[in-house]
CSV table of C-alpha atoms in Angstrom, one decimal:
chain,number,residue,atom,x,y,z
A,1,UNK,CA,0.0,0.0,0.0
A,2,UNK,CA,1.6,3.4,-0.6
A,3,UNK,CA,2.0,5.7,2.2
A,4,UNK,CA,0.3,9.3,2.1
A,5,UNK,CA,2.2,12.7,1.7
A,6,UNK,CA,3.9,13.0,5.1
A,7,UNK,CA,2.9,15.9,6.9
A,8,UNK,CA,5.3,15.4,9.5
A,9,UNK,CA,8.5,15.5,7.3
A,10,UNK,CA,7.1,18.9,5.6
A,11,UNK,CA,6.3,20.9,8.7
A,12,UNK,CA,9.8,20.0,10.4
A,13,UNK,CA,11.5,20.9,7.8
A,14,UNK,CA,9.5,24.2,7.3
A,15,UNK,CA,10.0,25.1,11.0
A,16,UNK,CA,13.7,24.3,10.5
A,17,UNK,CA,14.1,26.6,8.0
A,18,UNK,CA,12.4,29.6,9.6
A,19,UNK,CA,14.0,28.9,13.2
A,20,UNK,CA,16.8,28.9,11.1
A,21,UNK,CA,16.2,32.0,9.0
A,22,UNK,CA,15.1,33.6,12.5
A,23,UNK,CA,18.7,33.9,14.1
A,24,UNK,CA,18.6,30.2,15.6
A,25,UNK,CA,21.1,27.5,15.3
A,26,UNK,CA,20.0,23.4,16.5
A,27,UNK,CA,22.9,22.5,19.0
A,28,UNK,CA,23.2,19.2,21.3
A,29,UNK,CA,24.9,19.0,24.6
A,30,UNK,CA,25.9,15.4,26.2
A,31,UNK,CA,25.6,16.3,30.1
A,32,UNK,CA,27.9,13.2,30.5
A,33,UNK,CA,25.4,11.1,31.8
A,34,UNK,CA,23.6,8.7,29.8
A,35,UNK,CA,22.0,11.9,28.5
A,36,UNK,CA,21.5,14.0,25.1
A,37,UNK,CA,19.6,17.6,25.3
A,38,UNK,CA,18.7,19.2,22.1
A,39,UNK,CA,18.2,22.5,22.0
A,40,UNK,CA,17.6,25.6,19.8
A,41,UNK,CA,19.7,28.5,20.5
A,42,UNK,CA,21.0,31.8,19.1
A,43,UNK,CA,23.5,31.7,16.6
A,44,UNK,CA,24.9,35.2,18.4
A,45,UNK,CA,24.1,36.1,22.6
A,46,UNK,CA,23.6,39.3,22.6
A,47,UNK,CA,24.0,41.0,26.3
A,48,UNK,CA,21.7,43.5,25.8
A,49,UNK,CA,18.8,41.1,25.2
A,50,UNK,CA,17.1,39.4,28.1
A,51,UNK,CA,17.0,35.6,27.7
A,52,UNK,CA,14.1,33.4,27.3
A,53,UNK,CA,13.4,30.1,27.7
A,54,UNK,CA,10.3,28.4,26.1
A,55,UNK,CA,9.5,24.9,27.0
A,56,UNK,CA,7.2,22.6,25.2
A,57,UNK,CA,4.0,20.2,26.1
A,58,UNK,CA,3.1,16.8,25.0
A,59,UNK,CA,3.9,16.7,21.1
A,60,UNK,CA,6.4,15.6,18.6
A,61,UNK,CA,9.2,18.4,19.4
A,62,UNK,CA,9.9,21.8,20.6
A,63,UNK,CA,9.4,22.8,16.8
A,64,UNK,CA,5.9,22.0,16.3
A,65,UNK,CA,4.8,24.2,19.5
A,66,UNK,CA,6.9,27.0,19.5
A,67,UNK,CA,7.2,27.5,15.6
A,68,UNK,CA,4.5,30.1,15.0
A,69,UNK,CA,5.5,32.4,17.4
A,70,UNK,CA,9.4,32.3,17.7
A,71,UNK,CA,9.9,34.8,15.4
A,72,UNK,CA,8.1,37.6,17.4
A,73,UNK,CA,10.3,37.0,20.2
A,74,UNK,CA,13.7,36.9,18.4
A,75,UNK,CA,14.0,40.7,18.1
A,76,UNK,CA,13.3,41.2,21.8
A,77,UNK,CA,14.9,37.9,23.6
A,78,UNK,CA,17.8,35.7,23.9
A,79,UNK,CA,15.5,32.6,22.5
A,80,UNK,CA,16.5,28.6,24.2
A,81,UNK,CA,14.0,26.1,23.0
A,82,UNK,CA,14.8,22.9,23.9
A,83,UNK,CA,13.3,19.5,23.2
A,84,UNK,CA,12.5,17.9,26.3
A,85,UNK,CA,14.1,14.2,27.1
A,86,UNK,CA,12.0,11.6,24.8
A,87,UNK,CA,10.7,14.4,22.6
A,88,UNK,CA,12.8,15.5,19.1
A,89,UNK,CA,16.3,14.5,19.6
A,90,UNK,CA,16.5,14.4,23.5
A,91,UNK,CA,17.2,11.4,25.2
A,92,UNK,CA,18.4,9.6,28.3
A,93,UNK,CA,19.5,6.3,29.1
A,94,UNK,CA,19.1,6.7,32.8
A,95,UNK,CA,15.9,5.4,34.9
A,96,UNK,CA,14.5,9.1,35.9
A,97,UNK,CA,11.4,10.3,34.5
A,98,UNK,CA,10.5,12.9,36.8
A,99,UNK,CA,9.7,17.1,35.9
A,100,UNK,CA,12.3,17.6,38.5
A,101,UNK,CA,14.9,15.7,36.4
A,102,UNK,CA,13.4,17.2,32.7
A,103,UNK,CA,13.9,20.5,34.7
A,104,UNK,CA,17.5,19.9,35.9
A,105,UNK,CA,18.6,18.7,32.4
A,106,UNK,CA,17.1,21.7,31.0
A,107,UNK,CA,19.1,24.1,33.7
A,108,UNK,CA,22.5,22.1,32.6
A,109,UNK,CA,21.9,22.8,29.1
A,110,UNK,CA,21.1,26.8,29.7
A,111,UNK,CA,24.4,26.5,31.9
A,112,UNK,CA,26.4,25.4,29.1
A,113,UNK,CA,25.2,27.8,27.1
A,114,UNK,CA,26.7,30.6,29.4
A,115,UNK,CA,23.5,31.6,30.8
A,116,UNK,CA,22.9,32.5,34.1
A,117,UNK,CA,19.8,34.8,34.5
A,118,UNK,CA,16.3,33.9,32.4
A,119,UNK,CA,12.9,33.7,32.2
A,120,UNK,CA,10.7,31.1,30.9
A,121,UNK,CA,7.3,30.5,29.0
A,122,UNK,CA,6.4,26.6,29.9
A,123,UNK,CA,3.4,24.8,28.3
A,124,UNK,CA,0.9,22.2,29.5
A,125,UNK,CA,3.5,19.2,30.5
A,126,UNK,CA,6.3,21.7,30.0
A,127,UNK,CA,4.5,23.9,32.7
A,128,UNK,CA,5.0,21.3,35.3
A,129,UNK,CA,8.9,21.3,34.2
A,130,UNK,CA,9.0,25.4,34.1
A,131,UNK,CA,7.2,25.3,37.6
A,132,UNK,CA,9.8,22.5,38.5
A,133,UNK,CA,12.5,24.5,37.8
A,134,UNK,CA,11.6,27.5,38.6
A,135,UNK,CA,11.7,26.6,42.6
A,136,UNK,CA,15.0,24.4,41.8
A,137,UNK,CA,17.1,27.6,40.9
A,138,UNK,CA,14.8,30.3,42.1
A,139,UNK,CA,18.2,32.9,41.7
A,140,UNK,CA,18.4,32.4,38.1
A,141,UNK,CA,14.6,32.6,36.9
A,142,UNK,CA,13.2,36.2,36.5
A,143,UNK,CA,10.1,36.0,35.7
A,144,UNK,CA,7.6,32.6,34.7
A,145,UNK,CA,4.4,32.0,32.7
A,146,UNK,CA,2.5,28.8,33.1
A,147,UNK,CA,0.3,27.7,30.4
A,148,UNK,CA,-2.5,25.1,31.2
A,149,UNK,CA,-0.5,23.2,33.7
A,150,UNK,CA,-2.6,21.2,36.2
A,151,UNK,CA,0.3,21.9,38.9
A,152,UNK,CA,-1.9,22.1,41.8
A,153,UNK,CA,-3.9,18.7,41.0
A,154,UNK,CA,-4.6,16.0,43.3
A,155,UNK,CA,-5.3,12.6,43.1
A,156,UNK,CA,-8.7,12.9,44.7
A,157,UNK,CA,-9.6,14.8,41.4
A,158,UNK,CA,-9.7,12.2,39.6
A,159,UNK,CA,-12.0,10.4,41.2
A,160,UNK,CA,-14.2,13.3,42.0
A,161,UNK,CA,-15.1,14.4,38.6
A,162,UNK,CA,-12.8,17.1,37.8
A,163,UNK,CA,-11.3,15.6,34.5
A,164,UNK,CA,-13.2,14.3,32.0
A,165,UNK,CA,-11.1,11.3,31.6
A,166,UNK,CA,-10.9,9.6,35.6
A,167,UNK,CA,-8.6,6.8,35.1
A,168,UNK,CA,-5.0,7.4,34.6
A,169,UNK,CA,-4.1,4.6,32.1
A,170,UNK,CA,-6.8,5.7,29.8
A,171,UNK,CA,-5.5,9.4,30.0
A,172,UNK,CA,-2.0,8.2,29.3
A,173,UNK,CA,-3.5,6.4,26.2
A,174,UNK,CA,-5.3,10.2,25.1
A,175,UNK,CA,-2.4,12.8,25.9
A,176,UNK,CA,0.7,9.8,24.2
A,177,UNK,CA,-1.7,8.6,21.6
A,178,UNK,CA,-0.2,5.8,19.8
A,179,UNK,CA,-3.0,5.4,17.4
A,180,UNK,CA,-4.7,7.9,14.6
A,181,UNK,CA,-8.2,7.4,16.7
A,182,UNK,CA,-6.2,8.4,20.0
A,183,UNK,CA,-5.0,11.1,18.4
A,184,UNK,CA,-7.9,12.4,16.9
A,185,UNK,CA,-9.4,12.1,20.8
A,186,UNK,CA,-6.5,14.5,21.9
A,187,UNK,CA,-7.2,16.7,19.5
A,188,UNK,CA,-10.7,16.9,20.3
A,189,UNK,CA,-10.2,17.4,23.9
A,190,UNK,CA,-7.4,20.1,23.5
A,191,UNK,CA,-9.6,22.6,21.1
A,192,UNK,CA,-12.6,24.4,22.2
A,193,UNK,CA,-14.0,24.1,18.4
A,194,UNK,CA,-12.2,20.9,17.0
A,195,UNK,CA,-11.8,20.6,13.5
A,196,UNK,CA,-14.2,18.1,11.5
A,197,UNK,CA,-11.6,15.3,12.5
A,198,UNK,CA,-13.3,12.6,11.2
A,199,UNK,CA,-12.5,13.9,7.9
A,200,UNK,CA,-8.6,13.9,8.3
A,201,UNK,CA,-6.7,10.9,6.7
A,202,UNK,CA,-5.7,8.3,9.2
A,203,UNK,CA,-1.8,8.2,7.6
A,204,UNK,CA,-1.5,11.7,8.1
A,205,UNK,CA,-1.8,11.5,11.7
A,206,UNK,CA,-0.2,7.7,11.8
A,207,UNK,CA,3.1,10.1,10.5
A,208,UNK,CA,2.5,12.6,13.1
A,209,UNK,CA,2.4,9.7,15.8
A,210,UNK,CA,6.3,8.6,14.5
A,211,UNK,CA,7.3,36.1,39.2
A,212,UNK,CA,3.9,34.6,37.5
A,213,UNK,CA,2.0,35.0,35.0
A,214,UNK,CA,-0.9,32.1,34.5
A,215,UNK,CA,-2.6,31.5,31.2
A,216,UNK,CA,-5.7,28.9,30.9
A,217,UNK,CA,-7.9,28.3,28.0
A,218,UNK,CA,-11.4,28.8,29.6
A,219,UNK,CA,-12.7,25.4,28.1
A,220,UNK,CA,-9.9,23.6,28.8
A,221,UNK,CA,-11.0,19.7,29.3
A,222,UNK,CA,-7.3,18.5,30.1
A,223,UNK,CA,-6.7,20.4,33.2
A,224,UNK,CA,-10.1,22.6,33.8
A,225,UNK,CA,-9.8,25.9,34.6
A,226,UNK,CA,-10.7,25.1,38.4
A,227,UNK,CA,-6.8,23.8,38.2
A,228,UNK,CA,-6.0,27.6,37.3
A,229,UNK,CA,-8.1,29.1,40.1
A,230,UNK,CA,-6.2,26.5,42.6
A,231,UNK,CA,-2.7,27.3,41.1
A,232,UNK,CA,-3.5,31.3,41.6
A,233,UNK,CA,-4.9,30.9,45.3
A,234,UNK,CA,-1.3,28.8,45.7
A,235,UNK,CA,0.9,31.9,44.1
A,236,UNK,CA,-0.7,34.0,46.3
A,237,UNK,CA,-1.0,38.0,45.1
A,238,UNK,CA,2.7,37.7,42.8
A,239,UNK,CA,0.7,35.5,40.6
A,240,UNK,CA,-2.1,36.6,38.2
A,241,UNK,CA,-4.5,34.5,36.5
A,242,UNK,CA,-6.0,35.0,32.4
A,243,UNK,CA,-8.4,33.1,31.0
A,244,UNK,CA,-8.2,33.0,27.4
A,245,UNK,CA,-12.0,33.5,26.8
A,246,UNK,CA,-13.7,30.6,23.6
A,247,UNK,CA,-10.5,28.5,23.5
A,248,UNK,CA,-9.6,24.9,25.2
A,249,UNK,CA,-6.5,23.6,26.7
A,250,UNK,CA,-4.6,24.6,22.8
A,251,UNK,CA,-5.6,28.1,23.2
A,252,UNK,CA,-2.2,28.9,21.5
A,253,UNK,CA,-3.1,27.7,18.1
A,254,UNK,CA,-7.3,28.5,18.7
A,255,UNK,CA,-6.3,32.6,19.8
A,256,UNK,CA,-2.9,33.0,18.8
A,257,UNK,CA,-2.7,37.0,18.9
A,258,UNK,CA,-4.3,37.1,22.3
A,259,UNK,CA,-1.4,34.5,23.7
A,260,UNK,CA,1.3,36.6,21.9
A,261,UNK,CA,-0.6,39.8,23.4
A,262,UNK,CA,-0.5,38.4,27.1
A,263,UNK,CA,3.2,37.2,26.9
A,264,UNK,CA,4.2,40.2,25.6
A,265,UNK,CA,2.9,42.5,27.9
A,266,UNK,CA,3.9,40.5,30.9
A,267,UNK,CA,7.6,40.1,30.1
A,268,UNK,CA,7.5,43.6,28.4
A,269,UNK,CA,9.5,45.7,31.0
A,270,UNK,CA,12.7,42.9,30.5
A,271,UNK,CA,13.7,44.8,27.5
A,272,UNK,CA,12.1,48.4,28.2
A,273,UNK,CA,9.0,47.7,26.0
A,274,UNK,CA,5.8,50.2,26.8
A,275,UNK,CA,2.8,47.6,27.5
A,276,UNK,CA,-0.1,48.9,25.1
A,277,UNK,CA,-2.3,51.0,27.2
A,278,UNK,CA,-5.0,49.1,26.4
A,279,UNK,CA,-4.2,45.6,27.6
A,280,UNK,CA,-6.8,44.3,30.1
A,281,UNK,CA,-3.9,42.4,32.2
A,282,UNK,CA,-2.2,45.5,34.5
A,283,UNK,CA,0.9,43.4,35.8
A,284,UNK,CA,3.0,45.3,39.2
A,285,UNK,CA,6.9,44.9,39.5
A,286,UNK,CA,7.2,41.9,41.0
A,287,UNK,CA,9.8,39.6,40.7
A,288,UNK,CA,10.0,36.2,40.2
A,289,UNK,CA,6.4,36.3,39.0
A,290,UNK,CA,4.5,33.3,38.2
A,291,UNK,CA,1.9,33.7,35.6
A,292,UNK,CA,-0.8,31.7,33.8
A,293,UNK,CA,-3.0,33.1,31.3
A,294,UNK,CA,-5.7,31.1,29.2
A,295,UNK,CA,-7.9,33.8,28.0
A,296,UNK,CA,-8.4,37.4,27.2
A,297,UNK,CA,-10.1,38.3,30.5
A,298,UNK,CA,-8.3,38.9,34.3
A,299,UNK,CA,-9.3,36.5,36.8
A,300,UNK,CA,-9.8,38.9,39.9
A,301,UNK,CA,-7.7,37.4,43.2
């Protein structure tokens, strides 16, 4: 049988060339363990530039999640995007599987890279390693945003209702899909307004298979936005919560100009950028903020 146009191949190799064309270069650094980071970096460090760390969720690599939005960052930040370990060309051959180890891997890599001072934009799974690191080495994170991270869940949720999915194998089935049908499940649970997915080819996804700031997608079905309401009432008053207003747990792809809008304005002041006056989503001087925004409204404490 001959295999469809692969959809996979095409998109890497179009984000490759734009990260490329954006001032990035694809580097790999053995931390002499058993373990392999790769990680997008700047062909030139400029000092003047703050530097920004943006970590990926569930999904084939960094690439796919980051590659519509890299470029708007570029003239303003230092940009690091690495693949986390068993996603893109990360790997480890030790036993750990923890966000604590994904985040200390990550820190190494940013430490060979000569940086010591950043800030970080972490999404869905890679919220849980952004949150991870962020209290690991509190000195050398500036400012964080947390994107649809269920960081404050408990196990009691589960059973209780709070996910629409309440047994853990299944879920693990949904968010790693290993099928076309799982993945057209995922899909379907991370949009608020899904796509007609019965109508996409099975090979094409088969391929695909191969301080704080808080943003939640309102509808979110992975990690409801009750999870966002918990993580703000954690934070305390140096976190803020946005709810991205018609848009599920992807609100990045479903309202892409209101993400950009939020991340901007909240790491705006690292490189002396007026916020428009405009914005809905006032953020004081704090530091080491904490912030997770899914929508284009302010959650009020």
């Amino acid at each position: 049988m001959t295999r469809c146009f692969s959809l996979t191949t095409a998109r890497n190799q179009r984000y490759r060339s734009s990260f490329i064309k954006a001032g990035l270069r694809s580097t790999t650094t053995d931390l002499q363990d058993g373990t392999v980071m790769h990680c997008w970096v700047p062909k030139t460090l400029e000092d003047s530039k703050p530097n920004l760390l943006l970590i990926h969720g569930l999904g084939a690599n960094a690439m796919w999640q980051w590659g519509d939005i890299v470029r708007k960052f570029i003239p303003s930040f230092n940009i690091f995007i690495p693949d986390l370990i068993f996603f893109g060309d990360s790997y480890t051959t030790r036993p750990e599987r923890s966000d604590a180890f994904q985040a200390q891997c990550v820190m190494r890599v940013m430490e060979a890279n000569s940086v010591r001072k950043l800030s970080l934009v972490g999404l869905s799974y890679g919220g849980f390693v952004g949150y991870s690191l962020a209290a690991q080495f509190s000195e050398a994170v500036e400012r964080v945003v947390i994107c649809c991270a269920g960081v404050c869940m408990e196990e009691k949720d589960l059973k209780e209702g709070v996910f629409r999915v309440s047994d853990l194998e299944e879920a693990a089935r949904i968010l790693v899909p290993q099928t076309p049908e799982k993945l057209k499940e995922l899909l379907g649970f991370s949009l608020f307004k899904p796509p007609p997915l019965s109508l996409v080819p099975s090979c094409l996804l088969a391929d695909f298979i191969d301080p704080t700031l808080i943003l939640w997608g309102e509808h979110d079905q992975i990690f409801p936005l009750e999870l966002g309401h918990r993580f703000k009432r954690h934070l305390g008053d140096n976190a803020h919560l946005v709810v991205i207003k018609d848009a599920g747990h992807a609100f990045k792809f479903e309202k892409p100009k209101e993400s950009y809008r939020y991340l901007k304005t909240f790491l705006a002041d690292l490189q002396d950028l007026q916020a428009p006056p405009s914005t809905p989503c006032p953020i004081p001087n704090h530091e080491n903020r904490i912030s997770s925004c899914n929508g284009a409204e302010k959650i009020q404490p």
